Each structure stands twice: as C-alpha cells, then as structure tokens.
Amino acid sequence: MKIIRFLNFEFINKNYLDLGNTFFLIGVFFLPSALPIGGIFLLISIVISFNNNKENFLNDKWNFILFICIILIILGTLYSSIINPSREILDLNKSTIWLNLFNWVPIYFAFIGFQSYLRSEKQKLLFQKFLIAGTVPVIASCIIQIFFNIYGPFETLFGTIVWFNYDLNLEQLQRATGLFNNPNYLGMWMTICLPFSITALKLEKKNLLRSFFLIILNILIIYFALKTYSRNALIGILISFLFLIDKKKLIYFTILFFLSFFIFSYLLPNFLNMSPLESINLSQFRTLEKLTSVNLNLNQPRIAIWSNAIKFISMRPMLGWGPGTFPNVFLENAYLKIPLTQYQHTHNLIIELAYNFGIPIAILISTTVINLFVKAFNKIKKINKSSQYYFLSQPVLTSLSIFFVAHITDITYYDGKISIIFALLLASLKNIIDENIEIKNNENYLLKAK
C-alpha cells in the first residue's frame, strides 16, 4: 500500500509539473508582447514549482544565500522608509518605495520557480523555441512602426496591454521602440534573444525551410536592434558574434550582416517609397566618438549621475536610501549640475543596489551572481563543443554577458519583461552548475530540433 501511495504521489507530482511546464512556456511566449498574460501564466508555473519543491528549495546554498539577501532587502527598506527615513523622502509617498520593492523581491522567487522548467535538454530546447516565437510579435511591431509608419499606442484589456509604437516623426532621435516604451528596452530584448536565435539556426542547419526562416529572423533582430541607436545594443550584437560564431564562419556572417544592412537600409526603403537614408542614420549612434573618448568631464550626464550616487551611498552606506527614492534625493543633494534635472536611477546596476539597499547587500548579490556565472562558464569550457548540451547552454552565458555589460552604463532591468528574462537566464545558469557534466561530455552529436 505504501508503494502504491508513493507511486500515486509521484504520478500526481509529475502531472502537476507537466502542467506547470505548459503554463511556463505559454508565459514565455506572451512575456514580451502581453506582459500581464505572460505574467499570470508564469506566476501559476512558479506556484506549481514551489508546491512540488517546497521542502527542498532552501536546502540549496545558492537559493539560501539569495533568500538571506531578500530578507535583508526587506528589513533595510523597512528601516529606510519607516524607522529612520531621510529628510529628502519625508514627503514621498511610502507606498512608492514599497511598490518599487516589487522590482526585486518577486524576481528571487521567479529564479527559484523557473529552475524546475529549465533542467532537461528538452525543456531548454522548448524554452528556446518559445522565446524566439515570442520575439516575432516584437519584430512585427517594429515592422509596422518603421516601414509602414503605423503608430500607437495600441491598448487592450482595459489598458493593461500596451504596444507603444511611438510616432517616429515626434521623437527627437527617431529611434525604434516597437511595442516597448523605450528604445533601450527594445535593444536589450533583441540582443538578449539574439544568441538563442543564432544557436537555433545552428541546430536547424539541415532543415532548409527552418534555416531560411531563422536567417530572416536573425537579420531582423540585428537590424531593429541597430535601429534603436543604442550603444549597448551594438555591443550586444558584437558579443553574440564573438561568443557564438566560429572564427572560420565569422567572415560569412559579416558578409551576411552587411548585405542585410544594405537591403534594409537602401533597397527595401526605396521599394516602400522611403528616403534611402531614412532607414538608418549611423551618425545617431555617436558610438565611435564616445567609445574611444577618454574625456571624463564631470558634467557629462553618466559621470555626474555616478558621482552623485556614490556621494549618496557614502551618506547611508549600510542600509541605503530605499528603492525608488533616487529622483528625490538627486534633486535635493546633487552637487554636480547636469542639463536634465531628474533621473530615475543610477545607470549602473551595482551602484543601484548599493544606493537602494546598502553596500553589504550590493556586494553579496553581485558576488553571488558573478560566482554563479564563473562556475557555469568553467563547466561549459570542459564540454565537447559538438554536444547538444553545449549548444543549449552557450547562449545562456552569452545573453547574460550582454545583460551584465549593458547594465554597467544603464538599467533596463526595471522593465518587467527584462527583469523576468534575467530571472529565466539566471535559473538556467543555476541548472548548468547543478547538472552532471560527466554525462554531457559523453554526448558528441548535435540535437536535431523537432
């Protein structure tokens, strides 16, 4: 009887996880284009995951360390907002601080819950496919915005789902946003998804129809990432090329890149009666000048923001000022004046953590995430590069590298879609560390996607 009960319990648990995995994949698909819908499905999948692993999730040292961080973040926010608030935020609605806390705490539980759905190679492959499929609506929104001049915002479900599609004629820089409300968010999403799309092309190289579709998809992702005129997007594309493309094949991808650039910048715009130079104006990047400049003028916006933020951190180094308070504190205490009078964040993720929650939390979270990344990187280095495991793990490291580099000079994390995909990538990273590498090294064949 005990054996039967155990088998029934295992069968029920497996069915629940299968259902959770279905909800998880649906959530991944809707994540970029319909966040409330995707969020509901992902939340259900997280609840199911916790229900099946409620006795084990804190036994893992990585989960436990981050759990301690979350507890300290909540206690620090309580201290900064209620027990000992600074004079700069006395007039600030305290609910603003606690609402901003939701940018951080739920991501921890998402990181824990998503691990159940990113373990097997089948799960990883399905995640890759649904992530790519979910990016297709983003590309569609860019196409109608840039090529057909169809502008939004488009709203549905009582305004909970919005495709912004800003009028490019009204935007000073004429930067593509697609359905996002900021071009940097679009650039971040495209470049995070690019490694998975490139890897999918490698896995489908024997299927001509799928390969053709993925080639077009990769070209569009690269093109619209460039059209955001985001330096981080450009750097993300370069990281994808360097990490994922063999040196022997790099020349072919370079030719393909410039050919697609020519088609979308000159031939297609002419066909659509657009100005030949309307599609991309490289002067808007201002990239070479800024990337090669060593002039650290303290009145430059980024330098001024970081300098002020470091000053603020020194004023409350242990527990920080609380999330969402930076604009108020900046207006009250900024000692370096810059043209714009208000900034919403510090434009550096580690500085942001230190400002919000104190230096100890910033160090603990940063070192934990970096340690996860290094351990996963060292594991993947030992794996046969022709194995299916390698092809499904490498894009995770590449996408996280793009995320880390971009967040040195900007914070797109505050967009819910970006923070959730970060949790997905981090959960995948955690599973790479947990998996048995001995088994993976014995596999010397490519995965044939079905």
Short mmCIF file of C-alpha atoms in Angstrom, two decimals:
data_model
loop_
_atom_site.label_atom_id
_atom_site.label_comp_id
_atom_site.label_asym_id
_atom_site.label_seq_id
_atom_site.Cartn_x
_atom_site.Cartn_y
_atom_site.Cartn_z
CA MET A 1 0.00 0.00 0.00
CA LYS A 2 2.84 2.42 0.83
CA ILE A 3 4.43 1.71 -2.54
CA ILE A 4 1.14 2.40 -4.33
CA ARG A 5 0.67 5.66 -2.44
CA PHE A 6 4.24 6.68 -3.28
CA LEU A 7 3.74 5.90 -6.97
CA ASN A 8 0.46 7.82 -6.99
CA PHE A 9 2.19 10.77 -5.33
CA GLU A 10 4.98 10.69 -7.92
CA PHE A 11 2.45 10.44 -10.74
CA ILE A 12 0.44 13.41 -9.43
CA ASN A 13 3.62 15.46 -8.95
CA LYS A 14 4.73 14.66 -12.49
CA ASN A 15 1.35 15.69 -13.88
CA TYR A 16 1.47 18.94 -11.92
CA LEU A 17 4.96 19.71 -13.23
CA ASP A 18 3.88 18.91 -16.79
CA LEU A 19 1.01 21.33 -16.37
CA GLY A 20 3.36 23.89 -14.83
CA ASN A 21 5.76 23.46 -17.74
CA THR A 22 2.92 24.16 -20.19
CA PHE A 23 1.97 27.33 -18.30
CA PHE A 24 5.67 28.27 -18.18
CA LEU A 25 6.07 28.03 -21.97
CA ILE A 26 2.88 29.98 -22.61
CA GLY A 27 4.14 32.66 -20.22
CA VAL A 28 7.49 32.85 -22.02
CA PHE A 29 5.70 33.30 -25.36
CA PHE A 30 3.50 36.16 -24.11
CA LEU A 31 6.21 37.78 -21.96
CA PRO A 32 7.38 40.48 -24.43
CA SER A 33 4.10 41.23 -26.21
CA ALA A 34 1.48 40.81 -23.46
CA LEU A 35 3.20 41.00 -20.07
CA PRO A 36 0.04 40.70 -17.90
CA ILE A 37 -0.99 37.49 -19.68
CA GLY A 38 2.53 36.10 -19.69
CA GLY A 39 2.99 37.12 -16.07
CA ILE A 40 -0.14 35.26 -14.95
CA PHE A 41 0.94 32.03 -16.66
CA LEU A 42 4.48 32.36 -15.30
CA LEU A 43 3.13 33.04 -11.80
CA ILE A 44 1.00 29.88 -11.91
CA SER A 45 4.02 27.88 -13.08
CA ILE A 46 6.07 29.29 -10.17
CA VAL A 47 3.37 28.33 -7.64
CA ILE A 48 3.26 24.78 -9.05
CA SER A 49 7.06 24.58 -8.92
CA PHE A 50 7.14 25.69 -5.29
CA ASN A 51 4.37 23.26 -4.40
CA ASN A 52 6.45 20.41 -5.76
CA ASN A 53 9.74 21.55 -4.20
CA LYS A 54 8.62 23.35 -1.05
CA GLU A 55 10.74 21.14 1.20
CA ASN A 56 13.95 21.49 -0.81
CA PHE A 57 14.26 24.99 -2.22
CA LEU A 58 16.18 26.44 0.76
CA ASN A 59 18.48 23.42 1.06
CA ASP A 60 20.44 24.68 -1.93
CA LYS A 61 23.22 27.08 -0.87
CA TRP A 62 22.67 29.46 -3.82
CA ASN A 63 18.96 29.74 -3.15
CA PHE A 64 19.64 30.20 0.55
CA ILE A 65 22.19 33.00 0.04
CA LEU A 66 19.81 34.93 -2.19
CA PHE A 67 16.99 34.28 0.28
CA ILE A 68 19.08 35.93 3.00
CA CYS A 69 19.62 38.86 0.62
CA ILE A 70 15.87 39.24 0.12
CA ILE A 71 15.25 39.23 3.88
CA LEU A 72 17.92 41.91 4.36
CA ILE A 73 16.47 43.95 1.49
CA ILE A 74 13.01 43.92 3.10
CA LEU A 75 14.40 44.81 6.54
CA GLY A 76 16.55 47.56 5.03
CA THR A 77 13.58 49.01 3.19
CA LEU A 78 11.56 48.95 6.41
CA TYR A 79 14.33 50.86 8.17
CA SER A 80 14.84 53.39 5.34
CA SER A 81 11.17 54.13 4.75
CA ILE A 82 9.56 53.90 8.20
CA ILE A 83 12.01 53.55 11.09
CA ASN A 84 14.61 56.11 10.04
CA PRO A 85 13.64 57.84 6.76
CA SER A 86 15.87 60.61 5.44
CA ARG A 87 14.52 64.16 5.28
CA GLU A 88 14.65 64.03 1.45
CA ILE A 89 11.93 61.38 1.33
CA LEU A 90 9.71 62.53 4.19
CA ASP A 91 7.21 63.96 1.70
CA LEU A 92 7.46 60.94 -0.60
CA ASN A 93 4.54 58.55 -0.51
CA LYS A 94 5.92 55.49 1.28
CA SER A 95 3.83 53.22 -0.94
CA THR A 96 6.11 54.30 -3.81
CA ILE A 97 9.09 52.79 -2.01
CA TRP A 98 7.30 49.53 -1.27
CA LEU A 99 5.94 49.26 -4.81
CA ASN A 100 9.49 49.68 -6.11
CA LEU A 101 10.49 46.78 -3.89
CA PHE A 102 8.47 44.57 -6.26
CA ASN A 103 11.20 45.11 -8.84
CA TRP A 104 13.46 42.96 -6.68
CA VAL A 105 11.69 40.50 -4.38
CA PRO A 106 9.48 38.63 -6.92
CA ILE A 107 12.48 38.07 -9.19
CA TYR A 108 14.07 35.93 -6.49
CA PHE A 109 11.03 33.66 -6.33
CA ALA A 110 10.90 33.58 -10.13
CA PHE A 111 14.55 32.48 -10.15
CA ILE A 112 13.72 29.61 -7.78
CA GLY A 113 10.49 28.58 -9.52
CA PHE A 114 11.83 28.65 -13.09
CA GLN A 115 14.57 26.14 -12.29
CA SER A 116 12.08 23.25 -12.46
CA TYR A 117 11.31 24.05 -16.10
CA LEU A 118 14.85 24.52 -17.41
CA ARG A 119 16.54 21.29 -16.34
CA SER A 120 16.32 18.75 -19.15
CA GLU A 121 17.58 19.36 -22.66
CA LYS A 122 14.04 19.01 -23.97
CA GLN A 123 12.89 21.76 -21.60
CA LYS A 124 15.78 24.00 -22.64
CA LEU A 125 15.02 23.48 -26.31
CA LEU A 126 11.33 24.27 -25.81
CA PHE A 127 12.24 27.38 -23.84
CA GLN A 128 14.48 28.49 -26.71
CA LYS A 129 11.72 27.92 -29.27
CA PHE A 130 9.04 29.74 -27.30
CA LEU A 131 11.38 32.64 -26.54
CA ILE A 132 12.14 33.04 -30.25
CA ALA A 133 8.47 32.66 -31.17
CA GLY A 134 7.55 35.27 -28.56
CA THR A 135 10.00 37.70 -30.17
CA VAL A 136 8.16 37.51 -33.50
CA PRO A 137 5.36 39.89 -32.31
CA VAL A 138 8.08 42.32 -31.17
CA ILE A 139 9.58 42.23 -34.66
CA ALA A 140 6.11 42.71 -36.15
CA SER A 141 5.60 45.83 -34.02
CA CYS A 142 8.92 47.20 -35.29
CA ILE A 143 7.99 46.49 -38.91
CA ILE A 144 4.71 48.38 -38.72
CA GLN A 145 6.37 51.24 -36.84
CA ILE A 146 9.39 51.72 -39.11
CA PHE A 147 8.35 50.54 -42.56
CA PHE A 148 4.63 51.32 -42.57
CA ASN A 149 4.50 54.33 -40.23
CA ILE A 150 1.69 52.78 -38.17
CA TYR A 151 1.93 54.33 -34.74
CA GLY A 152 0.33 53.65 -31.38
CA PRO A 153 -0.13 53.35 -28.58
CA PHE A 154 -2.36 50.32 -29.07
CA GLU A 155 -4.18 49.21 -25.94
CA THR A 156 -6.33 46.25 -24.99
CA LEU A 157 -7.70 44.53 -21.87
CA PHE A 158 -8.57 47.86 -20.26
CA GLY A 159 -5.14 49.32 -20.91
CA THR A 160 -3.18 46.55 -19.21
CA ILE A 161 -1.55 45.54 -22.50
CA VAL A 162 0.03 48.40 -24.43
CA TRP A 163 2.07 48.39 -27.62
CA PHE A 164 3.63 51.85 -27.58
CA ASN A 165 4.92 52.09 -31.18
CA TYR A 166 5.77 55.76 -30.80
CA ASP A 167 5.42 58.14 -33.73
CA LEU A 168 8.99 58.40 -35.00
CA ASN A 169 8.24 61.82 -36.51
CA LEU A 170 7.65 63.16 -32.99
CA GLU A 171 10.72 61.56 -31.45
CA GLN A 172 13.81 63.74 -31.36
CA LEU A 173 16.20 60.90 -32.18
CA GLN A 174 13.79 58.87 -34.32
CA ARG A 175 14.79 55.68 -32.53
CA ALA A 176 12.84 52.46 -32.91
CA THR A 177 10.88 51.32 -29.86
CA GLY A 178 8.47 48.76 -31.27
CA LEU A 179 5.99 47.74 -28.60
CA PHE A 180 8.37 48.87 -25.82
CA ASN A 181 8.17 52.34 -24.32
CA ASN A 182 11.90 52.98 -24.62
CA PRO A 183 14.38 52.21 -27.43
CA ASN A 184 16.95 50.91 -24.94
CA TYR A 185 14.45 48.30 -23.72
CA LEU A 186 13.87 47.14 -27.28
CA GLY A 187 17.62 46.95 -27.90
CA MET A 188 18.10 44.97 -24.70
CA TRP A 189 15.37 42.47 -25.55
CA MET A 190 16.62 41.95 -29.10
CA THR A 191 20.24 41.41 -28.12
CA ILE A 192 19.37 39.07 -25.24
CA CYS A 193 17.30 36.93 -27.64
CA LEU A 194 19.88 37.06 -30.46
CA PRO A 195 22.19 34.34 -29.00
CA PHE A 196 19.25 31.93 -28.80
CA SER A 197 18.22 32.75 -32.36
CA ILE A 198 21.76 32.25 -33.68
CA THR A 199 22.03 28.94 -31.82
CA ALA A 200 18.66 27.81 -33.19
CA LEU A 201 19.99 28.47 -36.69
CA LYS A 202 22.97 26.23 -35.98
CA LEU A 203 20.72 23.45 -34.73
CA GLU A 204 18.42 23.69 -37.74
CA LYS A 205 21.10 23.85 -40.41
CA LYS A 206 19.90 20.62 -42.07
CA ASN A 207 16.34 21.89 -42.43
CA LEU A 208 16.38 24.38 -45.29
CA LEU A 209 12.94 25.90 -44.64
CA ARG A 210 13.56 26.46 -40.94
CA SER A 211 17.08 27.69 -41.64
CA PHE A 212 15.74 30.26 -44.10
CA PHE A 213 13.15 31.47 -41.59
CA LEU A 214 15.80 31.75 -38.85
CA ILE A 215 18.21 33.61 -41.16
CA ILE A 216 15.50 36.20 -41.85
CA LEU A 217 14.67 36.33 -38.14
CA ASN A 218 18.31 36.91 -37.18
CA ILE A 219 18.65 39.64 -39.78
CA LEU A 220 15.54 41.40 -38.48
CA ILE A 221 16.65 41.12 -34.85
CA ILE A 222 20.03 42.64 -35.70
CA TYR A 223 18.51 45.33 -37.88
CA PHE A 224 15.93 46.51 -35.36
CA ALA A 225 18.50 46.36 -32.55
CA LEU A 226 20.65 48.71 -34.63
CA LYS A 227 17.63 50.89 -35.35
CA THR A 228 17.36 51.68 -31.63
CA TYR A 229 20.69 53.56 -31.96
CA SER A 230 21.64 52.07 -28.61
CA ARG A 231 25.35 51.62 -28.00
CA ASN A 232 24.58 48.73 -25.65
CA ALA A 233 22.59 47.05 -28.43
CA LEU A 234 25.55 47.41 -30.79
CA ILE A 235 27.88 45.97 -28.16
CA GLY A 236 25.40 43.12 -27.56
CA ILE A 237 25.44 42.20 -31.25
CA LEU A 238 29.24 42.14 -31.24
CA ILE A 239 29.28 39.95 -28.11
CA SER A 240 26.90 37.49 -29.79
CA PHE A 241 29.09 37.30 -32.87
CA LEU A 242 32.30 36.83 -30.89
CA PHE A 243 30.91 34.21 -28.49
CA LEU A 244 28.71 32.16 -30.81
CA ILE A 245 30.17 32.26 -34.30
CA ASP A 246 33.17 30.12 -35.21
CA LYS A 247 36.14 32.11 -36.44
CA LYS A 248 36.03 30.27 -39.77
CA LYS A 249 32.39 31.23 -40.26
CA LEU A 250 32.70 34.77 -38.92
CA ILE A 251 33.56 36.10 -42.36
CA TYR A 252 30.33 34.66 -43.80
CA PHE A 253 28.24 36.17 -41.03
CA THR A 254 29.99 39.50 -41.57
CA ILE A 255 29.14 39.41 -45.27
CA LEU A 256 25.54 38.46 -44.39
CA PHE A 257 25.40 41.29 -41.89
CA PHE A 258 26.50 43.96 -44.37
CA LEU A 259 24.31 42.50 -47.12
CA SER A 260 21.24 42.62 -44.86
CA PHE A 261 22.22 46.12 -43.77
CA PHE A 262 22.29 47.22 -47.43
CA ILE A 263 18.94 45.57 -48.19
CA PHE A 264 17.11 47.08 -45.23
CA SER A 265 18.80 50.47 -45.43
CA TYR A 266 18.62 51.12 -49.17
CA LEU A 267 16.75 48.61 -51.35
CA LEU A 268 13.72 48.00 -49.14
CA PRO A 269 13.22 51.67 -48.15
CA ASN A 270 13.26 52.62 -51.85
CA PHE A 271 10.72 49.92 -52.57
CA LEU A 272 8.50 51.33 -49.82
CA ASN A 273 8.98 54.90 -51.10
CA MET A 274 11.10 55.88 -48.12
CA SER A 275 14.15 58.10 -48.31
CA PRO A 276 17.24 55.92 -48.97
CA LEU A 277 18.91 57.25 -45.84
CA GLU A 278 15.78 57.29 -43.73
CA SER A 279 16.16 53.71 -42.56
CA ILE A 280 19.42 54.00 -40.65
CA ASN A 281 21.48 57.06 -39.91
CA LEU A 282 24.71 55.92 -38.31
CA SER A 283 25.53 59.41 -37.11
CA GLN A 284 22.84 58.97 -34.49
CA PHE A 285 24.85 56.29 -32.78
CA ARG A 286 27.65 58.69 -31.84
CA THR A 287 29.34 55.45 -30.86
CA LEU A 288 32.91 55.69 -32.11
CA GLU A 289 33.37 59.14 -30.66
CA LYS A 290 32.01 58.19 -27.23
CA LEU A 291 33.54 54.72 -27.00
CA THR A 292 37.02 56.00 -27.86
CA SER A 293 36.79 59.22 -25.85
CA VAL A 294 38.77 59.41 -22.63
CA ASN A 295 37.47 62.80 -21.64
CA LEU A 296 35.92 62.26 -18.22
CA ASN A 297 34.19 65.62 -17.98
CA LEU A 298 32.36 65.56 -14.67
CA ASN A 299 29.45 67.42 -16.24
CA GLN A 300 28.71 64.55 -18.62
CA PRO A 301 25.38 63.02 -17.56
CA ARG A 302 26.62 59.50 -16.75
CA ILE A 303 29.68 60.69 -14.85
CA ALA A 304 27.60 63.25 -12.95
CA ILE A 305 24.97 60.64 -12.03
CA TRP A 306 27.56 58.13 -10.81
CA SER A 307 29.49 60.76 -8.86
CA ASN A 308 26.34 61.94 -7.11
CA ALA A 309 25.18 58.36 -6.49
CA ILE A 310 28.50 57.43 -4.87
CA LYS A 311 28.21 60.52 -2.66
CA PHE A 312 24.68 59.46 -1.63
CA ILE A 313 25.87 55.91 -0.90
CA SER A 314 28.59 57.29 1.39
CA MET A 315 25.86 59.10 3.35
CA ARG A 316 23.89 55.89 4.05
CA PRO A 317 26.34 53.04 3.29
CA MET A 318 24.86 50.18 5.31
CA LEU A 319 21.13 50.10 4.51
CA GLY A 320 20.80 52.56 1.65
CA TRP A 321 18.05 55.06 0.89
CA GLY A 322 15.31 52.69 -0.24
CA PRO A 323 14.15 51.74 -3.76
CA GLY A 324 12.55 54.43 -5.90
CA THR A 325 13.95 57.36 -3.91
CA PHE A 326 16.81 58.35 -6.22
CA PRO A 327 14.95 61.15 -8.10
CA ASN A 328 14.03 62.89 -4.84
CA VAL A 329 17.47 62.55 -3.29
CA PHE A 330 19.14 63.64 -6.53
CA LEU A 331 17.10 66.84 -6.71
CA GLU A 332 17.89 67.68 -3.09
CA ASN A 333 21.59 66.78 -2.88
CA ALA A 334 23.15 66.77 -6.34
CA TYR A 335 26.46 68.64 -6.24
CA LEU A 336 27.21 68.24 -9.97
CA LYS A 337 24.69 70.06 -12.12
CA ILE A 338 23.72 68.49 -15.44
CA PRO A 339 21.26 69.64 -18.13
CA LEU A 340 18.47 67.22 -17.22
CA THR A 341 17.03 67.86 -13.79
CA GLN A 342 15.68 64.40 -12.94
CA TYR A 343 16.93 60.85 -13.34
CA GLN A 344 15.01 57.79 -12.26
CA HIS A 345 18.01 55.58 -11.39
CA THR A 346 21.81 55.50 -11.12
CA HIS A 347 22.53 53.96 -14.56
CA ASN A 348 24.65 51.17 -13.06
CA LEU A 349 23.13 48.06 -11.51
CA ILE A 350 25.70 47.52 -8.76
CA ILE A 351 25.65 51.20 -7.78
CA GLU A 352 21.85 50.99 -7.85
CA LEU A 353 21.87 48.07 -5.40
CA ALA A 354 24.27 49.91 -3.09
CA TYR A 355 22.19 53.09 -3.26
CA ASN A 356 18.87 51.30 -2.65
CA PHE A 357 19.88 48.72 -0.05
CA GLY A 358 23.43 49.45 1.11
CA ILE A 359 26.93 48.30 0.22
CA PRO A 360 26.80 44.89 2.02
CA ILE A 361 23.74 43.79 0.01
CA ALA A 362 25.28 45.05 -3.24
CA ILE A 363 28.47 43.08 -2.59
CA LEU A 364 26.62 39.91 -1.52
CA ILE A 365 24.25 39.83 -4.50
CA SER A 366 26.92 40.81 -7.04
CA THR A 367 29.49 38.27 -5.85
CA THR A 368 26.85 35.52 -5.74
CA VAL A 369 25.69 36.16 -9.31
CA ILE A 370 29.25 36.52 -10.62
CA ASN A 371 30.26 33.31 -8.83
CA LEU A 372 27.33 31.50 -10.46
CA PHE A 373 28.41 32.80 -13.85
CA VAL A 374 32.07 31.83 -13.41
CA LYS A 375 31.24 28.31 -12.21
CA ALA A 376 28.87 27.75 -15.15
CA PHE A 377 31.44 29.18 -17.58
CA ASN A 378 34.15 26.85 -16.26
CA LYS A 379 31.83 23.87 -16.60
CA ILE A 380 30.86 24.66 -20.17
CA LYS A 381 34.51 25.13 -21.15
CA LYS A 382 35.11 21.43 -20.41
CA ILE A 383 32.24 20.23 -22.58
CA ASN A 384 32.54 18.84 -26.08
CA LYS A 385 31.63 21.75 -28.34
CA SER A 386 29.75 19.48 -30.71
CA SER A 387 27.41 18.19 -27.99
CA GLN A 388 23.78 19.15 -27.79
CA TYR A 389 24.30 20.26 -24.18
CA TYR A 390 26.88 22.85 -25.28
CA PHE A 391 24.57 24.24 -27.95
CA LEU A 392 21.78 24.73 -25.43
CA SER A 393 23.96 26.19 -22.66
CA GLN A 394 26.25 28.58 -24.52
CA PRO A 395 23.52 31.14 -25.44
CA VAL A 396 22.61 31.45 -21.74
CA LEU A 397 26.13 32.64 -20.91
CA THR A 398 26.22 34.91 -23.94
CA SER A 399 22.87 36.55 -23.13
CA LEU A 400 23.87 37.08 -19.51
CA SER A 401 27.16 38.62 -20.68
CA ILE A 402 25.16 41.05 -22.80
CA PHE A 403 22.93 41.83 -19.81
CA PHE A 404 25.89 42.43 -17.48
CA VAL A 405 27.77 44.67 -19.92
CA ALA A 406 24.65 46.74 -20.70
CA HIS A 407 23.97 47.31 -17.01
CA ILE A 408 27.34 48.92 -16.45
CA THR A 409 26.03 52.12 -18.05
CA ASP A 410 22.24 51.72 -17.98
CA ILE A 411 19.46 49.92 -16.11
CA THR A 412 16.87 48.32 -18.37
CA TYR A 413 16.18 45.84 -15.56
CA TYR A 414 13.29 48.00 -14.35
CA ASP A 415 11.21 46.96 -17.35
CA GLY A 416 9.29 43.90 -16.11
CA LYS A 417 9.99 41.96 -19.31
CA ILE A 418 13.74 42.44 -18.93
CA SER A 419 13.84 41.56 -15.22
CA ILE A 420 11.83 38.37 -15.82
CA ILE A 421 14.05 37.23 -18.67
CA PHE A 422 17.02 37.91 -16.37
CA ALA A 423 15.44 35.55 -13.81
CA LEU A 424 14.98 32.97 -16.59
CA LEU A 425 18.62 33.22 -17.62
CA LEU A 426 19.82 33.06 -14.02
CA ALA A 427 17.69 29.96 -13.38
CA SER A 428 19.23 28.34 -16.47
CA LEU A 429 22.69 29.25 -15.18
CA LYS A 430 21.93 27.63 -11.83
CA ASN A 431 20.85 24.42 -13.56
CA ILE A 432 24.06 24.32 -15.59
CA ILE A 433 26.01 24.22 -12.32
CA ASP A 434 23.76 21.51 -10.86
CA GLU A 435 23.82 19.18 -13.87
CA ASN A 436 26.08 16.15 -14.18
CA ILE A 437 28.80 17.20 -16.57
CA GLU A 438 30.15 13.65 -16.95
CA ILE A 439 27.02 12.60 -18.83
CA LYS A 440 27.12 15.67 -21.04
CA ASN A 441 30.72 15.03 -22.10
CA ASN A 442 29.78 11.64 -23.49
CA GLU A 443 27.37 13.22 -25.97
CA ASN A 444 29.01 14.03 -29.28
CA TYR A 445 26.09 14.66 -31.53
CA LEU A 446 24.06 17.70 -32.43
CA LEU A 447 20.49 17.99 -31.30
CA LYS A 448 18.01 17.73 -34.12
CA ALA A 449 15.11 20.05 -33.32
CA LYS A 450 11.74 18.57 -33.93
#
